[in-house]
Amino acid sequence: MGDEPLDRITLVDVREGTPFPAAPDSSLILSSRLFTWPGIIVEWHNLDPQELPEHYVQGHGIAVNVGAMPLSFGWKDGDRRVDGVMNPGEFHLLTDGDFNTPRWLGMFDEISLVLDPTFVARAAREGLPASSVEFAAQRSTSDVTIAFYAEAFRAELANKSLNGPLYAETLTVGLTLHLLSRYALARPKIPYPRGKLTSSQLRRVVELIMSCLSEEVPLLAMAEEANVSPFYFTRMFRKTLGITPHRFVLRQRIQKSLHLIKEGKLSLSQVATESGFYDQAHFTHAFRTIVGTTPARYARRI
């Protein structure tokens, strides 16, 4: 899967060997399939009561109960059936390829997140193959950080990825690193860099950003350019410049858009594209956030 955006969350029937979607179209409320979010696919499901055949998820799978009520939920542990309750905010976690036979007795309102194993291994920065990263299976586990990320992704879905792919990747990296630090079977040994980025590190990162300003620069690529673990890159970047990488990139794109608007040679939609915004809504949202007005109003003042 690499860094390419995933399409749909897919389950594979163990007995038949056939893939099927995690949710039928009628139960799929929102999906990240239309957005270029590297390393993850997020879907919001409202699923009818059912029991699924034994299957595995293609990727590391997380299901978070975002409903308002506890849900009767069961699964198989070998030949033994386990029945329990999944409370609001609780989650399940399974490693890529783990077998699963779940059933639930009420409407299941869930945020389902599937992480690309290659992306996870790259974030761990251990130089190991993707198949070497495994997580301890979690069932109806409470974790406020996981619940936070589920709600943050749901808000971004509802807003049509208004903050852009880099913001979504920042969430993905944060979620990944939380999982690695808390639930990985062999937790990565990551050196703890102290202080700020050096001038050389910062220069390389800024040059990378500026050379690809009209494209998406992955957060992991920035961390690798600085030779810093993704665990600490965002923290060190913010300590160095006082803002996050996501906010820095937005500001540089807005500065480029201001220059292009002043030149007056391009339409606002062309300015948005040339400045690295994937659509007009994303451009307008970022412009208003940073400049305090819309691009159209700004252009009329010139």
PDB file of C-alpha atoms in Angstrom:
ATOM      1  CA  MET A   1       0.000   0.000   0.000  1.00  0.00           C
ATOM      2  CA  GLY A   2       2.932   2.404   0.639  1.00  0.00           C
ATOM      3  CA  ASP A   3       2.043   6.085   0.754  1.00  0.00           C
ATOM      4  CA  GLU A   4      -0.859   5.866  -1.705  1.00  0.00           C
ATOM      5  CA  PRO A   5      -4.274   6.675  -0.270  1.00  0.00           C
ATOM      6  CA  LEU A   6      -6.420   3.647   0.442  1.00  0.00           C
ATOM      7  CA  ASP A   7      -9.870   3.227  -1.063  1.00  0.00           C
ATOM      8  CA  ARG A   8     -12.381   1.339   1.108  1.00  0.00           C
ATOM      9  CA  ILE A   9     -11.985  -0.597   4.332  1.00  0.00           C
ATOM     10  CA  THR A  10     -11.936  -4.178   3.123  1.00  0.00           C
ATOM     11  CA  LEU A  11     -12.429  -7.407   5.033  1.00  0.00           C
ATOM     12  CA  VAL A  12     -11.440 -10.824   3.690  1.00  0.00           C
ATOM     13  CA  ASP A  13     -13.620 -13.869   4.364  1.00  0.00           C
ATOM     14  CA  VAL A  14     -11.258 -16.514   5.780  1.00  0.00           C
ATOM     15  CA  ARG A  15     -13.238 -19.514   4.521  1.00  0.00           C
ATOM     16  CA  GLU A  16     -13.984 -18.216   1.033  1.00  0.00           C
ATOM     17  CA  GLY A  17     -10.903 -16.040   0.584  1.00  0.00           C
ATOM     18  CA  THR A  18     -13.083 -13.305  -0.887  1.00  0.00           C
ATOM     19  CA  PRO A  19     -12.962  -9.599   0.039  1.00  0.00           C
ATOM     20  CA  PHE A  20     -16.038  -7.648   1.097  1.00  0.00           C
ATOM     21  CA  PRO A  21     -16.547  -4.069   2.337  1.00  0.00           C
ATOM     22  CA  ALA A  22     -16.584  -3.429   6.070  1.00  0.00           C
ATOM     23  CA  ALA A  23     -19.920  -1.677   5.616  1.00  0.00           C
ATOM     24  CA  PRO A  24     -22.496  -1.772   2.798  1.00  0.00           C
ATOM     25  CA  ASP A  25     -23.133   1.525   1.058  1.00  0.00           C
ATOM     26  CA  SER A  26     -26.410   1.904   2.959  1.00  0.00           C
ATOM     27  CA  SER A  27     -24.511   1.865   6.291  1.00  0.00           C
ATOM     28  CA  LEU A  28     -21.622   4.088   5.202  1.00  0.00           C
ATOM     29  CA  ILE A  29     -22.194   7.634   6.463  1.00  0.00           C
ATOM     30  CA  LEU A  30     -18.864   9.247   5.566  1.00  0.00           C
ATOM     31  CA  SER A  31     -15.566   8.043   4.138  1.00  0.00           C
ATOM     32  CA  SER A  32     -12.094   9.434   3.530  1.00  0.00           C
ATOM     33  CA  ARG A  33     -11.913   7.642   0.169  1.00  0.00           C
ATOM     34  CA  LEU A  34     -12.227  10.961  -1.717  1.00  0.00           C
ATOM     35  CA  PHE A  35      -9.329  12.582   0.164  1.00  0.00           C
ATOM     36  CA  THR A  36      -5.596  12.080  -0.227  1.00  0.00           C
ATOM     37  CA  TRP A  37      -4.900  10.990   3.341  1.00  0.00           C
ATOM     38  CA  PRO A  38      -1.684   8.969   3.328  1.00  0.00           C
ATOM     39  CA  GLY A  39      -1.461   5.876   5.487  1.00  0.00           C
ATOM     40  CA  ILE A  40      -5.047   5.646   6.668  1.00  0.00           C
ATOM     41  CA  ILE A  41      -8.638   5.229   5.626  1.00  0.00           C
ATOM     42  CA  VAL A  42     -11.423   6.368   7.923  1.00  0.00           C
ATOM     43  CA  GLU A  43     -15.092   5.457   7.645  1.00  0.00           C
ATOM     44  CA  TRP A  44     -18.100   6.331   9.753  1.00  0.00           C
ATOM     45  CA  HIS A  45     -20.563   3.433   9.858  1.00  0.00           C
ATOM     46  CA  ASN A  46     -24.041   2.932  11.269  1.00  0.00           C
ATOM     47  CA  LEU A  47     -24.342  -0.859  11.139  1.00  0.00           C
ATOM     48  CA  ASP A  48     -27.386  -3.043  11.652  1.00  0.00           C
ATOM     49  CA  PRO A  49     -27.228  -5.853  14.258  1.00  0.00           C
ATOM     50  CA  GLN A  50     -25.362  -8.801  12.716  1.00  0.00           C
ATOM     51  CA  GLU A  51     -22.666 -11.433  12.984  1.00  0.00           C
ATOM     52  CA  LEU A  52     -19.874 -11.314  10.428  1.00  0.00           C
ATOM     53  CA  PRO A  53     -18.156 -14.407   9.045  1.00  0.00           C
ATOM     54  CA  GLU A  54     -14.615 -15.076  10.222  1.00  0.00           C
ATOM     55  CA  HIS A  55     -12.424 -12.569   8.434  1.00  0.00           C
ATOM     56  CA  TYR A  56      -9.360 -10.397   8.684  1.00  0.00           C
ATOM     57  CA  VAL A  57      -8.850  -6.699   7.957  1.00  0.00           C
ATOM     58  CA  GLN A  58      -6.420  -5.523   5.307  1.00  0.00           C
ATOM     59  CA  GLY A  59      -4.413  -3.222   7.583  1.00  0.00           C
ATOM     60  CA  HIS A  60      -4.258  -2.521  11.312  1.00  0.00           C
ATOM     61  CA  GLY A  61      -7.900  -2.036  12.261  1.00  0.00           C
ATOM     62  CA  ILE A  62      -9.485   0.120  14.957  1.00  0.00           C
ATOM     63  CA  ALA A  63     -13.221   0.367  15.636  1.00  0.00           C
ATOM     64  CA  VAL A  64     -14.464   3.032  18.058  1.00  0.00           C
ATOM     65  CA  ASN A  65     -17.988   3.083  19.450  1.00  0.00           C
ATOM     66  CA  VAL A  66     -19.185   6.653  18.878  1.00  0.00           C
ATOM     67  CA  GLY A  67     -22.785   5.864  19.758  1.00  0.00           C
ATOM     68  CA  ALA A  68     -24.532   7.234  22.827  1.00  0.00           C
ATOM     69  CA  MET A  69     -25.374   3.871  24.429  1.00  0.00           C
ATOM     70  CA  PRO A  70     -23.513   0.714  25.507  1.00  0.00           C
ATOM     71  CA  LEU A  71     -23.639  -2.013  22.864  1.00  0.00           C
ATOM     72  CA  SER A  72     -23.877  -5.772  23.395  1.00  0.00           C
ATOM     73  CA  PHE A  73     -20.821  -7.022  21.526  1.00  0.00           C
ATOM     74  CA  GLY A  74     -19.228 -10.455  21.171  1.00  0.00           C
ATOM     75  CA  TRP A  75     -16.443 -12.242  19.321  1.00  0.00           C
ATOM     76  CA  LYS A  76     -14.710 -15.601  19.085  1.00  0.00           C
ATOM     77  CA  ASP A  77     -11.515 -16.379  20.965  1.00  0.00           C
ATOM     78  CA  GLY A  78     -10.443 -19.577  19.255  1.00  0.00           C
ATOM     79  CA  ASP A  79     -13.397 -21.948  19.636  1.00  0.00           C
ATOM     80  CA  ARG A  80     -14.835 -19.976  22.548  1.00  0.00           C
ATOM     81  CA  ARG A  81     -17.483 -17.289  22.120  1.00  0.00           C
ATOM     82  CA  VAL A  82     -16.959 -14.205  24.295  1.00  0.00           C
ATOM     83  CA  ASP A  83     -19.886 -11.870  24.940  1.00  0.00           C
ATOM     84  CA  GLY A  84     -19.565  -8.460  26.525  1.00  0.00           C
ATOM     85  CA  VAL A  85     -20.435  -4.795  26.312  1.00  0.00           C
ATOM     86  CA  MET A  86     -18.769  -2.051  24.297  1.00  0.00           C
ATOM     87  CA  ASN A  87     -19.351   1.302  25.974  1.00  0.00           C
ATOM     88  CA  PRO A  88     -19.354   4.671  24.205  1.00  0.00           C
ATOM     89  CA  GLY A  89     -15.789   5.732  23.430  1.00  0.00           C
ATOM     90  CA  GLU A  90     -14.343   2.224  23.801  1.00  0.00           C
ATOM     91  CA  PHE A  91     -12.450   0.609  20.931  1.00  0.00           C
ATOM     92  CA  HIS A  92     -11.257  -2.642  19.413  1.00  0.00           C
ATOM     93  CA  LEU A  93      -7.772  -2.995  17.900  1.00  0.00           C
ATOM     94  CA  LEU A  94      -6.510  -5.836  15.695  1.00  0.00           C
ATOM     95  CA  THR A  95      -3.204  -6.259  13.894  1.00  0.00           C
ATOM     96  CA  ASP A  96      -3.161  -6.598  10.125  1.00  0.00           C
ATOM     97  CA  GLY A  97      -4.242 -10.170   9.307  1.00  0.00           C
ATOM     98  CA  ASP A  98      -5.720 -11.061  12.716  1.00  0.00           C
ATOM     99  CA  PHE A  99      -8.816 -13.242  12.458  1.00  0.00           C
ATOM    100  CA  ASN A 100     -12.068 -11.778  13.773  1.00  0.00           C
ATOM    101  CA  THR A 101     -15.658 -13.022  14.108  1.00  0.00           C
ATOM    102  CA  PRO A 102     -17.635 -10.192  15.732  1.00  0.00           C
ATOM    103  CA  ARG A 103     -21.329  -9.827  16.394  1.00  0.00           C
ATOM    104  CA  TRP A 104     -23.385  -7.029  17.888  1.00  0.00           C
ATOM    105  CA  LEU A 105     -27.001  -6.965  19.006  1.00  0.00           C
ATOM    106  CA  GLY A 106     -27.896  -3.312  18.436  1.00  0.00           C
ATOM    107  CA  MET A 107     -27.176  -0.554  15.938  1.00  0.00           C
ATOM    108  CA  PHE A 108     -23.409  -0.058  15.901  1.00  0.00           C
ATOM    109  CA  ASP A 109     -22.410   3.585  15.399  1.00  0.00           C
ATOM    110  CA  GLU A 110     -18.658   3.385  14.818  1.00  0.00           C
ATOM    111  CA  ILE A 111     -15.662   5.177  13.479  1.00  0.00           C
ATOM    112  CA  SER A 112     -13.509   2.608  11.739  1.00  0.00           C
ATOM    113  CA  LEU A 113      -9.858   3.433  11.104  1.00  0.00           C
ATOM    114  CA  VAL A 114      -7.452   1.218   9.181  1.00  0.00           C
ATOM    115  CA  LEU A 115      -3.743   2.016   9.139  1.00  0.00           C
ATOM    116  CA  ASP A 116      -1.412   0.987   6.340  1.00  0.00           C
ATOM    117  CA  PRO A 117       1.198  -1.393   7.869  1.00  0.00           C
ATOM    118  CA  THR A 118       3.936   0.137   5.705  1.00  0.00           C
ATOM    119  CA  PHE A 119       3.093   3.616   6.990  1.00  0.00           C
ATOM    120  CA  VAL A 120       3.113   2.337  10.589  1.00  0.00           C
ATOM    121  CA  ALA A 121       6.507   0.670  10.155  1.00  0.00           C
ATOM    122  CA  ARG A 122       7.887   3.846   8.603  1.00  0.00           C
ATOM    123  CA  ALA A 123       6.597   5.899  11.523  1.00  0.00           C
ATOM    124  CA  ALA A 124       8.257   3.461  13.940  1.00  0.00           C
ATOM    125  CA  ARG A 125      11.521   4.226  12.092  1.00  0.00           C
ATOM    126  CA  GLU A 126      13.033   0.907  13.049  1.00  0.00           C
ATOM    127  CA  GLY A 127      14.083  -0.184   9.566  1.00  0.00           C
ATOM    128  CA  LEU A 128      11.950  -3.302   9.958  1.00  0.00           C
ATOM    129  CA  PRO A 129       9.497  -4.818   7.474  1.00  0.00           C
ATOM    130  CA  ALA A 130       5.854  -3.829   7.870  1.00  0.00           C
ATOM    131  CA  SER A 131       4.909  -7.367   8.903  1.00  0.00           C
ATOM    132  CA  SER A 132       7.109  -7.105  12.016  1.00  0.00           C
ATOM    133  CA  VAL A 133       4.870  -4.511  13.700  1.00  0.00           C
ATOM    134  CA  GLU A 134       2.192  -6.191  15.786  1.00  0.00           C
ATOM    135  CA  PHE A 135      -0.240  -4.888  18.368  1.00  0.00           C
ATOM    136  CA  ALA A 136      -1.733  -6.573  21.389  1.00  0.00           C
ATOM    137  CA  ALA A 137      -5.375  -7.152  20.502  1.00  0.00           C
ATOM    138  CA  GLN A 138      -7.764  -4.860  22.362  1.00  0.00           C
ATOM    139  CA  ARG A 139     -11.444  -5.539  23.006  1.00  0.00           C
ATOM    140  CA  SER A 140     -13.784  -2.918  24.452  1.00  0.00           C
ATOM    141  CA  THR A 141     -10.821  -0.950  25.768  1.00  0.00           C
ATOM    142  CA  SER A 142     -11.128   2.579  27.109  1.00  0.00           C
ATOM    143  CA  ASP A 143      -8.509   5.092  25.945  1.00  0.00           C
ATOM    144  CA  VAL A 144      -9.286   8.804  25.880  1.00  0.00           C
ATOM    145  CA  THR A 145      -6.547   9.435  23.311  1.00  0.00           C
ATOM    146  CA  ILE A 146      -8.028   6.946  20.852  1.00  0.00           C
ATOM    147  CA  ALA A 147     -11.483   8.460  21.427  1.00  0.00           C
ATOM    148  CA  PHE A 148     -10.023  11.929  20.764  1.00  0.00           C
ATOM    149  CA  TYR A 149      -8.510  10.877  17.433  1.00  0.00           C
ATOM    150  CA  ALA A 150     -11.740   9.163  16.378  1.00  0.00           C
ATOM    151  CA  GLU A 151     -13.709  12.357  16.998  1.00  0.00           C
ATOM    152  CA  ALA A 152     -11.046  14.502  15.313  1.00  0.00           C
ATOM    153  CA  PHE A 153     -11.180  12.338  12.195  1.00  0.00           C
ATOM    154  CA  ARG A 154     -14.982  12.321  12.243  1.00  0.00           C
ATOM    155  CA  ALA A 155     -14.996  16.138  12.392  1.00  0.00           C
ATOM    156  CA  GLU A 156     -12.556  16.312   9.490  1.00  0.00           C
ATOM    157  CA  LEU A 157     -14.740  13.944   7.467  1.00  0.00           C
ATOM    158  CA  ALA A 158     -17.817  16.004   8.231  1.00  0.00           C
ATOM    159  CA  ASN A 159     -15.963  19.148   7.112  1.00  0.00           C
ATOM    160  CA  LYS A 160     -14.809  17.488   3.860  1.00  0.00           C
ATOM    161  CA  SER A 161     -11.147  17.545   4.888  1.00  0.00           C
ATOM    162  CA  LEU A 162     -11.268  21.307   5.189  1.00  0.00           C
ATOM    163  CA  ASN A 163      -7.899  21.463   6.971  1.00  0.00           C
ATOM    164  CA  GLY A 164      -6.167  19.548   4.202  1.00  0.00           C
ATOM    165  CA  PRO A 165      -4.176  16.322   3.847  1.00  0.00           C
ATOM    166  CA  LEU A 166      -1.227  17.487   5.966  1.00  0.00           C
ATOM    167  CA  TYR A 167      -3.530  18.043   8.939  1.00  0.00           C
ATOM    168  CA  ALA A 168      -5.027  14.579   8.439  1.00  0.00           C
ATOM    169  CA  GLU A 169      -1.534  13.108   8.225  1.00  0.00           C
ATOM    170  CA  THR A 170      -0.606  14.889  11.452  1.00  0.00           C
ATOM    171  CA  LEU A 171      -3.551  13.154  13.102  1.00  0.00           C
ATOM    172  CA  THR A 172      -2.543   9.843  11.529  1.00  0.00           C
ATOM    173  CA  VAL A 173       1.044  10.092  12.744  1.00  0.00           C
ATOM    174  CA  GLY A 174      -0.145  11.042  16.234  1.00  0.00           C
ATOM    175  CA  LEU A 175      -2.537   8.090  16.346  1.00  0.00           C
ATOM    176  CA  THR A 176       0.123   5.725  14.998  1.00  0.00           C
ATOM    177  CA  LEU A 177       2.716   6.776  17.529  1.00  0.00           C
ATOM    178  CA  HIS A 178       0.229   6.478  20.379  1.00  0.00           C
ATOM    179  CA  LEU A 179      -0.561   2.921  19.283  1.00  0.00           C
ATOM    180  CA  LEU A 180       3.124   2.056  18.959  1.00  0.00           C
ATOM    181  CA  SER A 181       3.996   3.450  22.367  1.00  0.00           C
ATOM    182  CA  ARG A 182       1.087   1.841  24.194  1.00  0.00           C
ATOM    183  CA  TYR A 183      -0.071  -1.290  22.365  1.00  0.00           C
ATOM    184  CA  ALA A 184       2.829  -2.568  20.203  1.00  0.00           C
ATOM    185  CA  LEU A 185       4.057  -6.019  21.234  1.00  0.00           C
ATOM    186  CA  ALA A 186       7.664  -4.939  20.703  1.00  0.00           C
ATOM    187  CA  ARG A 187       7.737  -1.220  21.426  1.00  0.00           C
ATOM    188  CA  PRO A 188      10.172   0.650  19.194  1.00  0.00           C
ATOM    189  CA  LYS A 189      13.344   1.949  20.792  1.00  0.00           C
ATOM    190  CA  ILE A 190      13.297   5.542  19.666  1.00  0.00           C
ATOM    191  CA  PRO A 191      16.047   7.965  20.650  1.00  0.00           C
ATOM    192  CA  TYR A 192      14.816  11.025  22.465  1.00  0.00           C
ATOM    193  CA  PRO A 193      16.192  14.135  20.762  1.00  0.00           C
ATOM    194  CA  ARG A 194      16.277  17.142  23.024  1.00  0.00           C
ATOM    195  CA  GLY A 195      15.853  20.810  22.245  1.00  0.00           C
ATOM    196  CA  LYS A 196      15.192  22.383  18.880  1.00  0.00           C
ATOM    197  CA  LEU A 197      16.035  21.492  15.318  1.00  0.00           C
ATOM    198  CA  THR A 198      19.519  22.566  14.341  1.00  0.00           C
ATOM    199  CA  SER A 199      19.882  25.265  11.716  1.00  0.00           C
ATOM    200  CA  SER A 200      20.975  22.602   9.232  1.00  0.00           C
ATOM    201  CA  GLN A 201      17.963  20.397   9.978  1.00  0.00           C
ATOM    202  CA  LEU A 202      15.569  23.334   9.767  1.00  0.00           C
ATOM    203  CA  ARG A 203      17.097  24.549   6.501  1.00  0.00           C
ATOM    204  CA  ARG A 204      16.713  21.120   4.879  1.00  0.00           C
ATOM    205  CA  VAL A 205      13.091  20.824   6.000  1.00  0.00           C
ATOM    206  CA  VAL A 206      12.177  24.343   4.868  1.00  0.00           C
ATOM    207  CA  GLU A 207      13.896  23.804   1.506  1.00  0.00           C
ATOM    208  CA  LEU A 208      11.902  20.601   1.055  1.00  0.00           C
ATOM    209  CA  ILE A 209       8.643  22.392   1.875  1.00  0.00           C
ATOM    210  CA  MET A 210       9.352  25.369  -0.367  1.00  0.00           C
ATOM    211  CA  SER A 211      10.446  23.203  -3.303  1.00  0.00           C
ATOM    212  CA  CYS A 212       7.145  21.291  -3.172  1.00  0.00           C
ATOM    213  CA  LEU A 213       4.806  24.043  -2.004  1.00  0.00           C
ATOM    214  CA  SER A 214       2.226  23.357  -4.713  1.00  0.00           C
ATOM    215  CA  GLU A 215       2.201  19.659  -3.748  1.00  0.00           C
ATOM    216  CA  GLU A 216       1.635  17.713  -0.563  1.00  0.00           C
ATOM    217  CA  VAL A 217       4.792  17.187   1.489  1.00  0.00           C
ATOM    218  CA  PRO A 218       4.229  14.229   3.837  1.00  0.00           C
ATOM    219  CA  LEU A 219       4.987  14.799   7.487  1.00  0.00           C
ATOM    220  CA  LEU A 220       7.075  11.621   7.539  1.00  0.00           C
ATOM    221  CA  ALA A 221       9.155  12.978   4.662  1.00  0.00           C
ATOM    222  CA  MET A 222       9.855  16.141   6.688  1.00  0.00           C
ATOM    223  CA  ALA A 223      10.915  14.061   9.685  1.00  0.00           C
ATOM    224  CA  GLU A 224      13.173  11.920   7.527  1.00  0.00           C
ATOM    225  CA  GLU A 225      14.725  15.010   5.927  1.00  0.00           C
ATOM    226  CA  ALA A 226      15.629  16.224   9.425  1.00  0.00           C
ATOM    227  CA  ASN A 227      16.730  12.707  10.409  1.00  0.00           C
ATOM    228  CA  VAL A 228      14.407  12.910  13.416  1.00  0.00           C
ATOM    229  CA  SER A 229      11.907  10.359  14.610  1.00  0.00           C
ATOM    230  CA  PRO A 230       8.284  11.245  13.765  1.00  0.00           C
ATOM    231  CA  PHE A 231       7.652  10.790  17.490  1.00  0.00           C
ATOM    232  CA  TYR A 232       9.390  14.086  18.145  1.00  0.00           C
ATOM    233  CA  PHE A 233       9.617  15.973  14.839  1.00  0.00           C
ATOM    234  CA  THR A 234       6.442  18.040  15.224  1.00  0.00           C
ATOM    235  CA  ARG A 235       7.346  18.905  18.815  1.00  0.00           C
ATOM    236  CA  MET A 236      10.876  19.979  17.855  1.00  0.00           C
ATOM    237  CA  PHE A 237       9.648  21.943  14.826  1.00  0.00           C
ATOM    238  CA  ARG A 238       7.154  23.810  16.976  1.00  0.00           C
ATOM    239  CA  LYS A 239       9.774  24.514  19.614  1.00  0.00           C
ATOM    240  CA  THR A 240      12.071  25.906  16.908  1.00  0.00           C
ATOM    241  CA  LEU A 241       9.601  28.123  15.006  1.00  0.00           C
ATOM    242  CA  GLY A 242       6.722  28.462  17.444  1.00  0.00           C
ATOM    243  CA  ILE A 243       4.187  26.839  15.079  1.00  0.00           C
ATOM    244  CA  THR A 244       3.417  23.333  13.854  1.00  0.00           C
ATOM    245  CA  PRO A 245       4.585  22.082  10.433  1.00  0.00           C
ATOM    246  CA  HIS A 246       0.963  22.118   9.242  1.00  0.00           C
ATOM    247  CA  ARG A 247       0.554  25.783  10.198  1.00  0.00           C
ATOM    248  CA  PHE A 248       3.949  26.690   8.702  1.00  0.00           C
ATOM    249  CA  VAL A 249       3.044  25.124   5.355  1.00  0.00           C
ATOM    250  CA  LEU A 250      -0.304  26.924   5.369  1.00  0.00           C
ATOM    251  CA  ARG A 251       1.384  30.261   5.984  1.00  0.00           C
ATOM    252  CA  GLN A 252       3.864  29.725   3.142  1.00  0.00           C
ATOM    253  CA  ARG A 253       1.036  28.808   0.789  1.00  0.00           C
ATOM    254  CA  ILE A 254      -0.947  31.866   1.825  1.00  0.00           C
ATOM    255  CA  GLN A 255       2.108  34.069   1.243  1.00  0.00           C
ATOM    256  CA  LYS A 256       2.419  32.615  -2.249  1.00  0.00           C
ATOM    257  CA  SER A 257      -1.298  33.177  -2.880  1.00  0.00           C
ATOM    258  CA  LEU A 258      -1.029  36.818  -1.767  1.00  0.00           C
ATOM    259  CA  HIS A 259       1.769  37.358  -4.278  1.00  0.00           C
ATOM    260  CA  LEU A 260      -0.239  35.716  -7.067  1.00  0.00           C
ATOM    261  CA  ILE A 261      -3.376  37.719  -6.256  1.00  0.00           C
ATOM    262  CA  LYS A 262      -1.380  40.945  -6.336  1.00  0.00           C
ATOM    263  CA  GLU A 263       0.030  40.001  -9.748  1.00  0.00           C
ATOM    264  CA  GLY A 264      -3.554  39.716 -10.995  1.00  0.00           C
ATOM    265  CA  LYS A 265      -2.769  37.241 -13.767  1.00  0.00           C
ATOM    266  CA  LEU A 266      -4.693  34.244 -12.442  1.00  0.00           C
ATOM    267  CA  SER A 267      -8.253  33.562 -11.334  1.00  0.00           C
ATOM    268  CA  LEU A 268      -8.761  32.745  -7.667  1.00  0.00           C
ATOM    269  CA  SER A 269      -9.295  29.074  -8.479  1.00  0.00           C
ATOM    270  CA  GLN A 270      -5.979  29.063 -10.350  1.00  0.00           C
ATOM    271  CA  VAL A 271      -4.305  30.845  -7.438  1.00  0.00           C
ATOM    272  CA  ALA A 272      -5.626  28.138  -5.108  1.00  0.00           C
ATOM    273  CA  THR A 273      -4.152  25.385  -7.277  1.00  0.00           C
ATOM    274  CA  GLU A 274      -0.812  27.128  -7.807  1.00  0.00           C
ATOM    275  CA  SER A 275      -0.500  27.730  -4.066  1.00  0.00           C
ATOM    276  CA  GLY A 276      -1.013  24.081  -3.187  1.00  0.00           C
ATOM    277  CA  PHE A 277      -4.653  24.052  -2.066  1.00  0.00           C
ATOM    278  CA  TYR A 278      -6.593  21.119  -3.417  1.00  0.00           C
ATOM    279  CA  ASP A 279      -9.878  22.993  -3.771  1.00  0.00           C
ATOM    280  CA  GLN A 280     -11.432  26.438  -3.362  1.00  0.00           C
ATOM    281  CA  ALA A 281     -13.031  25.639   0.004  1.00  0.00           C
ATOM    282  CA  HIS A 282      -9.685  24.587   1.478  1.00  0.00           C
ATOM    283  CA  PHE A 283      -8.068  27.756   0.117  1.00  0.00           C
ATOM    284  CA  THR A 284     -10.811  30.062   1.414  1.00  0.00           C
ATOM    285  CA  HIS A 285     -10.809  28.447   4.866  1.00  0.00           C
ATOM    286  CA  ALA A 286      -7.029  28.754   5.245  1.00  0.00           C
ATOM    287  CA  PHE A 287      -6.974  32.286   3.812  1.00  0.00           C
ATOM    288  CA  ARG A 288      -9.685  33.499   6.190  1.00  0.00           C
ATOM    289  CA  THR A 289      -7.946  31.823   9.153  1.00  0.00           C
ATOM    290  CA  ILE A 290      -4.596  33.485   8.489  1.00  0.00           C
ATOM    291  CA  VAL A 291      -5.433  36.748   6.686  1.00  0.00           C
ATOM    292  CA  GLY A 292      -8.770  37.443   8.363  1.00  0.00           C
ATOM    293  CA  THR A 293     -10.827  37.803   5.182  1.00  0.00           C
ATOM    294  CA  THR A 294     -11.695  35.815   2.071  1.00  0.00           C
ATOM    295  CA  PRO A 295      -9.526  35.756  -1.075  1.00  0.00           C
ATOM    296  CA  ALA A 296     -12.283  37.459  -3.070  1.00  0.00           C
ATOM    297  CA  ARG A 297     -12.610  40.340  -0.605  1.00  0.00           C
ATOM    298  CA  TYR A 298      -8.837  40.708  -0.409  1.00  0.00           C
ATOM    299  CA  ALA A 299      -8.580  40.820  -4.218  1.00  0.00           C
ATOM    300  CA  ARG A 300     -11.213  43.547  -4.431  1.00  0.00           C
ATOM    301  CA  ARG A 301      -9.192  45.752  -2.059  1.00  0.00           C
ATOM    302  CA  ILE A 302      -6.127  45.709  -4.285  1.00  0.00           C
TER     303      ILE A 302
END
